[in-house]
Short mmCIF file of C-alpha atoms in Angstrom, two decimals:
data_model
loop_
_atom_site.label_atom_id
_atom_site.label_comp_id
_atom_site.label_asym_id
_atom_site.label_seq_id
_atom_site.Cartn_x
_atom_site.Cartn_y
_atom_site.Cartn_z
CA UNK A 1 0.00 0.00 0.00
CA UNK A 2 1.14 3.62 -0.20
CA UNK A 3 3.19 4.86 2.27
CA UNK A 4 0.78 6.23 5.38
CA UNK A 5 2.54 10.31 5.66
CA UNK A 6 3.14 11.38 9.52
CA UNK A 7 0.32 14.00 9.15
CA UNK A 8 -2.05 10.97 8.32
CA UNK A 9 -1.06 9.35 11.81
CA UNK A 10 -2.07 12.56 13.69
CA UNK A 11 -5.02 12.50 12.41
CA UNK A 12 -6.32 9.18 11.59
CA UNK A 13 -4.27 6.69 14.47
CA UNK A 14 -6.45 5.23 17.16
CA UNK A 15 -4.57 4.63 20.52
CA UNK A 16 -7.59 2.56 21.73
CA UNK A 17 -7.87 0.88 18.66
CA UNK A 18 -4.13 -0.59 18.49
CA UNK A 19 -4.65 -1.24 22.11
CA UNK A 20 -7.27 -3.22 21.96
CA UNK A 21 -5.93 -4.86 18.55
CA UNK A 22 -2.73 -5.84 19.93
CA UNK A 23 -2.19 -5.79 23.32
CA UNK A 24 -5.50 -7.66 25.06
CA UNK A 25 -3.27 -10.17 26.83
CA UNK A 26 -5.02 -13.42 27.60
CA UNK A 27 -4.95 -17.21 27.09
CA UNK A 28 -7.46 -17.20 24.86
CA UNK A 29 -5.79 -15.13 22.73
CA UNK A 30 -1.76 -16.84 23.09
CA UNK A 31 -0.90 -17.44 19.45
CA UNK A 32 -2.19 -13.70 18.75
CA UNK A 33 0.38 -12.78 21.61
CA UNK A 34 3.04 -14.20 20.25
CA UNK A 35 4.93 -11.23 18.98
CA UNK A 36 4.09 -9.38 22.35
CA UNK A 37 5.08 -12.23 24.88
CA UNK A 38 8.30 -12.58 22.65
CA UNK A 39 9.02 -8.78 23.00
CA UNK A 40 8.61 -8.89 26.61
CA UNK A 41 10.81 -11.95 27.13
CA UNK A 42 14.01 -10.48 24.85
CA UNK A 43 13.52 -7.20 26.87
CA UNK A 44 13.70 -8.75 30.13
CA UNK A 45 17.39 -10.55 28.79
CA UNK A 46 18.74 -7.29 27.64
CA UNK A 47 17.51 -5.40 30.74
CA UNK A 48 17.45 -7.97 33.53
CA UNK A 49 19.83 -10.64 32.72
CA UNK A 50 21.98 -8.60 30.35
CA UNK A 51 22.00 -6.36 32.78
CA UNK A 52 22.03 -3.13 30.77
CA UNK A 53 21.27 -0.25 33.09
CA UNK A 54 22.47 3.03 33.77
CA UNK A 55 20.82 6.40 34.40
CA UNK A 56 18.45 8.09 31.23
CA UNK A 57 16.70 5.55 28.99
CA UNK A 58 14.90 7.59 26.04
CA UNK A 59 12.55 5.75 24.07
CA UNK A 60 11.87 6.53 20.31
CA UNK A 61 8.25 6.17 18.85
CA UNK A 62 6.40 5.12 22.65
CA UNK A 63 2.75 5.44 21.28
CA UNK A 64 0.23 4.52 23.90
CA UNK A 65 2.28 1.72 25.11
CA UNK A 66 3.87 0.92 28.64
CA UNK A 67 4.74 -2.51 28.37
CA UNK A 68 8.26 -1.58 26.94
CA UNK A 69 9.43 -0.03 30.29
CA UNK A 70 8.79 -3.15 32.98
CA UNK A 71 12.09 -4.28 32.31
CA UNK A 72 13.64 -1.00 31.49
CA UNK A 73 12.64 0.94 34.78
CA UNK A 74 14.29 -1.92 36.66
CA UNK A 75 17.51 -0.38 35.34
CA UNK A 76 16.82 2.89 34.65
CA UNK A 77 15.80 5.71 37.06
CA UNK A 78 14.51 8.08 34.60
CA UNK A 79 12.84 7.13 30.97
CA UNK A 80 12.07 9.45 28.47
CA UNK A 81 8.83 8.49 26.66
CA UNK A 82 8.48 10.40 22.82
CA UNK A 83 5.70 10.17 20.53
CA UNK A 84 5.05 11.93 16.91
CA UNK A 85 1.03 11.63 17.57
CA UNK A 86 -0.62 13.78 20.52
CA UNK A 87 -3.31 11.31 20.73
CA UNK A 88 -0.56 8.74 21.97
CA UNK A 89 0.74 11.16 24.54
CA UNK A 90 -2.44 11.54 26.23
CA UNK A 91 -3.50 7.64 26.21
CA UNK A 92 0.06 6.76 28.20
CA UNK A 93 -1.04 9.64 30.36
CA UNK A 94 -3.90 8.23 31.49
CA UNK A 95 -2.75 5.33 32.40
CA UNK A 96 -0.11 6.99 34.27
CA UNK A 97 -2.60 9.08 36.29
CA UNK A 98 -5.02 6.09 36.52
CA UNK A 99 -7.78 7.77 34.72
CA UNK A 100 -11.12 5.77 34.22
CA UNK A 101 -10.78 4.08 30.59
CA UNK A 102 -7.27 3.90 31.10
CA UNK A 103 -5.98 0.71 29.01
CA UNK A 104 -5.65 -2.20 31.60
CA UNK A 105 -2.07 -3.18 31.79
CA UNK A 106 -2.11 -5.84 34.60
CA UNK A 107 -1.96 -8.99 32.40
CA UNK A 108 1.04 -7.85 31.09
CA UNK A 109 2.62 -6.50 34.43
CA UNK A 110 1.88 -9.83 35.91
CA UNK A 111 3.26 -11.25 33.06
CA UNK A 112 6.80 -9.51 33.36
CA UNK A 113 6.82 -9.95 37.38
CA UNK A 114 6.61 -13.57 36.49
CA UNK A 115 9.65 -13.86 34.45
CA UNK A 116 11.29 -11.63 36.96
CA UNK A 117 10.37 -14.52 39.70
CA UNK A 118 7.76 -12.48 41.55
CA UNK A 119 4.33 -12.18 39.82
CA UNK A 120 3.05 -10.78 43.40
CA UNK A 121 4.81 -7.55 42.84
CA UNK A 122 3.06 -6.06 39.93
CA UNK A 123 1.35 -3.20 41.49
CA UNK A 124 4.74 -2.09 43.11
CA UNK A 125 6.07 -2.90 38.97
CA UNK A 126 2.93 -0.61 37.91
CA UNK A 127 4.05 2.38 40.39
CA UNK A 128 7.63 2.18 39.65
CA UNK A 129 6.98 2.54 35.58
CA UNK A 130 5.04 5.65 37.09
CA UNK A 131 7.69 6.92 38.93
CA UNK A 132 10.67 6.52 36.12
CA UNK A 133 8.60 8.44 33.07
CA UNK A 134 9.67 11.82 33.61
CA UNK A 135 8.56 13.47 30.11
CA UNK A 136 6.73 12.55 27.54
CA UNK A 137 8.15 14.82 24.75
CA UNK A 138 7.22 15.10 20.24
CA UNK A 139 9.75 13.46 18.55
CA UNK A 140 10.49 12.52 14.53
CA UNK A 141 12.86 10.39 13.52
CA UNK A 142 13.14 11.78 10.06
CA UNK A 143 14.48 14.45 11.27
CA UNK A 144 18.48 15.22 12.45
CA UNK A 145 17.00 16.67 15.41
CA UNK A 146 14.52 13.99 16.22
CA UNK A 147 13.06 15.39 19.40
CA UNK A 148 13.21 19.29 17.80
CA UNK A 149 14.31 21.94 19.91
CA UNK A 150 14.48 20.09 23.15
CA UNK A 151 18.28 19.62 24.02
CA UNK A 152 18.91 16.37 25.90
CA UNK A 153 22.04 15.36 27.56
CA UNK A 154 23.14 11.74 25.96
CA UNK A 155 21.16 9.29 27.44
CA UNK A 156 22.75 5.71 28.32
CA UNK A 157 20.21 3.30 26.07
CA UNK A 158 17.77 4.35 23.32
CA UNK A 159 14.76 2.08 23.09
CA UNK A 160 12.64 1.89 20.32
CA UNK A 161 9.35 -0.77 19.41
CA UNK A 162 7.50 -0.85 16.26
CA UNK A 163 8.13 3.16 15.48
CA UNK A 164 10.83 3.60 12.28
CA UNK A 165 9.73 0.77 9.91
CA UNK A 166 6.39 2.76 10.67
CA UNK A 167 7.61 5.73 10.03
CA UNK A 168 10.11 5.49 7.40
CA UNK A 169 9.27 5.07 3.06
CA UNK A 170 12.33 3.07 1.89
CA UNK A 171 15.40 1.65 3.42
CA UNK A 172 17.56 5.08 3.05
CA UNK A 173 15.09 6.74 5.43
CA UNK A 174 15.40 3.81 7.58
CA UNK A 175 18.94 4.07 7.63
CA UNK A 176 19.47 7.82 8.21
CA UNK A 177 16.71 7.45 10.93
CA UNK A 178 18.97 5.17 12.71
CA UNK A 179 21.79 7.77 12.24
CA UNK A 180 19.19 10.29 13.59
CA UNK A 181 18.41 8.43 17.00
CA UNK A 182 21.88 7.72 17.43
CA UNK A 183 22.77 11.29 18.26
CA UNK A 184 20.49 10.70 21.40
CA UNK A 185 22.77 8.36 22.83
CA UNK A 186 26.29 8.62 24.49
CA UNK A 187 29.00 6.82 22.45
CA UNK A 188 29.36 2.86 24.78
CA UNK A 189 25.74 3.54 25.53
CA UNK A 190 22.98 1.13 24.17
CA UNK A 191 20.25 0.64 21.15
CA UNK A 192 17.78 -2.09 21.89
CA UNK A 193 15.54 -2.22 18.82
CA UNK A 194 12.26 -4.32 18.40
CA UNK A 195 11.31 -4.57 14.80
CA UNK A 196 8.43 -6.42 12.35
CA UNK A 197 9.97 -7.93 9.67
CA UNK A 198 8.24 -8.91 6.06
CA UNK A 199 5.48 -6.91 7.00
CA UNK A 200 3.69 -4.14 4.19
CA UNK A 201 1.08 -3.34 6.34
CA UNK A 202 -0.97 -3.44 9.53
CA UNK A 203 -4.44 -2.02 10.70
CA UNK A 204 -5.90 0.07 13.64
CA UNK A 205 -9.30 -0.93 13.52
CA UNK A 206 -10.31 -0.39 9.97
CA UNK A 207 -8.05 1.83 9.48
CA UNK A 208 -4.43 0.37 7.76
CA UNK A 209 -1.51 1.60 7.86
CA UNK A 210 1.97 0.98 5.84
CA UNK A 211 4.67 -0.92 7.04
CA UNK A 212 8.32 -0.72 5.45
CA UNK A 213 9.10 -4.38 4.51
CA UNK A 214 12.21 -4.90 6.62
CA UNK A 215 14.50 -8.62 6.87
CA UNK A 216 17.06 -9.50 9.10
CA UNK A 217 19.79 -8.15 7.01
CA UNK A 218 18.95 -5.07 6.34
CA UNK A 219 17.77 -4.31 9.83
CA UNK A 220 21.83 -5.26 11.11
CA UNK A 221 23.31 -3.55 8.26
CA UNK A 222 21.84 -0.44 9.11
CA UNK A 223 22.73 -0.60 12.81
CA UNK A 224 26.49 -1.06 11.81
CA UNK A 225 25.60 1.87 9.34
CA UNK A 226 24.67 4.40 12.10
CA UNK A 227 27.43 3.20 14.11
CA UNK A 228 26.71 0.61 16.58
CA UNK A 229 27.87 -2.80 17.03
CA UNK A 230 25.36 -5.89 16.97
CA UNK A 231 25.75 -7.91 20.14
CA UNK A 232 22.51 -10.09 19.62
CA UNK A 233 19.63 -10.06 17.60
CA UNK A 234 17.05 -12.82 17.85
CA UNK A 235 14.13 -13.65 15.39
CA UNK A 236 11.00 -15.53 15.63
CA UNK A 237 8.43 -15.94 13.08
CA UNK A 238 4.87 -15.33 14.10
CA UNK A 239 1.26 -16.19 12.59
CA UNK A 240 -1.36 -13.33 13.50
CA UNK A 241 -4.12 -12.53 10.85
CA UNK A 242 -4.74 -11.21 7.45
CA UNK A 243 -7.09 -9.17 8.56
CA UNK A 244 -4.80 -7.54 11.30
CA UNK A 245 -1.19 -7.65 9.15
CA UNK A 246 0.85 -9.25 6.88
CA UNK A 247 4.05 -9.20 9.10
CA UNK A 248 5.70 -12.71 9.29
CA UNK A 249 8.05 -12.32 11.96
CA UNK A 250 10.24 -10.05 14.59
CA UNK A 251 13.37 -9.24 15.90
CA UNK A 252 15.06 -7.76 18.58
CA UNK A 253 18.42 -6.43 18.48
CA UNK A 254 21.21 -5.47 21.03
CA UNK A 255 23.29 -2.82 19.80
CA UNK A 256 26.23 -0.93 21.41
CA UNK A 257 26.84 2.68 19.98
CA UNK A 258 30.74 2.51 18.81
CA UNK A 259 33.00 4.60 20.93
CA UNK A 260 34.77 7.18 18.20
#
């Protein structure tokens, strides 16, 4: 399909939607949580076992999601949520001022505690996610400044789930994206990067939205292209509907910003 412009997103992506489409975490629903459960066990090696950890995380392209920071705010006191769409903004908020409506994260808490060894904890896991976002701040990757005129010392890590294949036409953008978000780290400091591979296209209720069809290769040639240094990158394939997306698998990658 055509490529879906940023302006489109504003005004046509439904936080509640892709919620509800993507992240309703239950046993009835395990095969469709596939990509999700995956996600959440590969973040919990980099941030838990791996034990990557320091004191800023920023995370490129949050959208309404949370579930990216139970590992991450085990090792990071302060996370730096950014978003291109407003509407995203304002959905994490209410969930971090436990507004009515507010998209139901538990499953997925409990979920992480698990892994962690204590599934008892997850409200205490809930408050400390509050406590580590500081700001939620605009941010586009296409851009050499992604986050504008905000001026950020280097953080430690850069996170980022499901944002540039989103937001990026053709492998050159995706490339000088990467170059782009790597200005927001320190050099030693740390990329972890959850991607959708083979994927054209996904939808938010009705509504569908383009995908840049990304593989393996080109998603580790890029990261040595903006400067970092793979240390892992695992892949599984995954098997959600037609009628959802066409994606066929995803990866997470371990990168390590190179130090000159």
């Amino acid at each position: 399909m055509a490529f879906t412009e940023k302006d489109f997103y504003a005004g046509h992506f439904n936080p509640k939607d892709y919620l509800d489409t993507y992240y309703t975490f239950s046993s009835a629903k395990e095969h469709e949580n596939g990509f999700l459960i995956f996600y959440l066990k590969n973040l919990h090696q980099a941030f838990i076992l791996d034990d990557i950890k320091g004191d800023t995380l920023i995370d490129i392209g949050s959208g309404p999601t949370i579930y990216q920071f139970l590992s991450a705010c085990e090792s990071f006191g302060e996370i730096i949520a950014t978003d291109y769409c407003e509407q995203n903004w304002e959905e994490m908020q209410r969930w971090l001022r436990k507004e009515p409506g507010a998209f139901d994260w538990s499953p997925v808490v409990k979920y992480v505690c698990e892994l962690e060894g204590n599934r008892e904890k997850w409200e205490e896991k809930e408050e400390k996610v509050r406590r580590a976002i500081k700001q939620i701040l605009k941010c586009d990757v296409t851009q050499p400044s992604p986050l504008g005129p905000v001026s950020l010392p280097p953080a430690d890590c850069l996170l980022s789930s499901l944002c540039l294949e989103s937001a990026c036409k053709d492998l050159p953008t995706f490339r000088s994206a990467l170059k782009n978000i790597s200005s927001l780290v320190k050099p030693g400091g740390h990329l972890v990067l959850c991607s959708i591979l083979e994927e054209t296209y996904y939808k938010v209720g009705q509504q569908p939205f383009s995908c840049l069809y990304l593989e393996r290769a080109s998603v580790e040639e890029a990261l040595k292209g903006a400067g970092f240094a793979v240390k892992w990158l695992n892949e599984t394939k995954i098997n959600l509907p037609l009628s959802v997306t066409d994606a066929k698998a995803v990866c997470v990658a371990v990168a390590q910003k190179c130090q000159n």
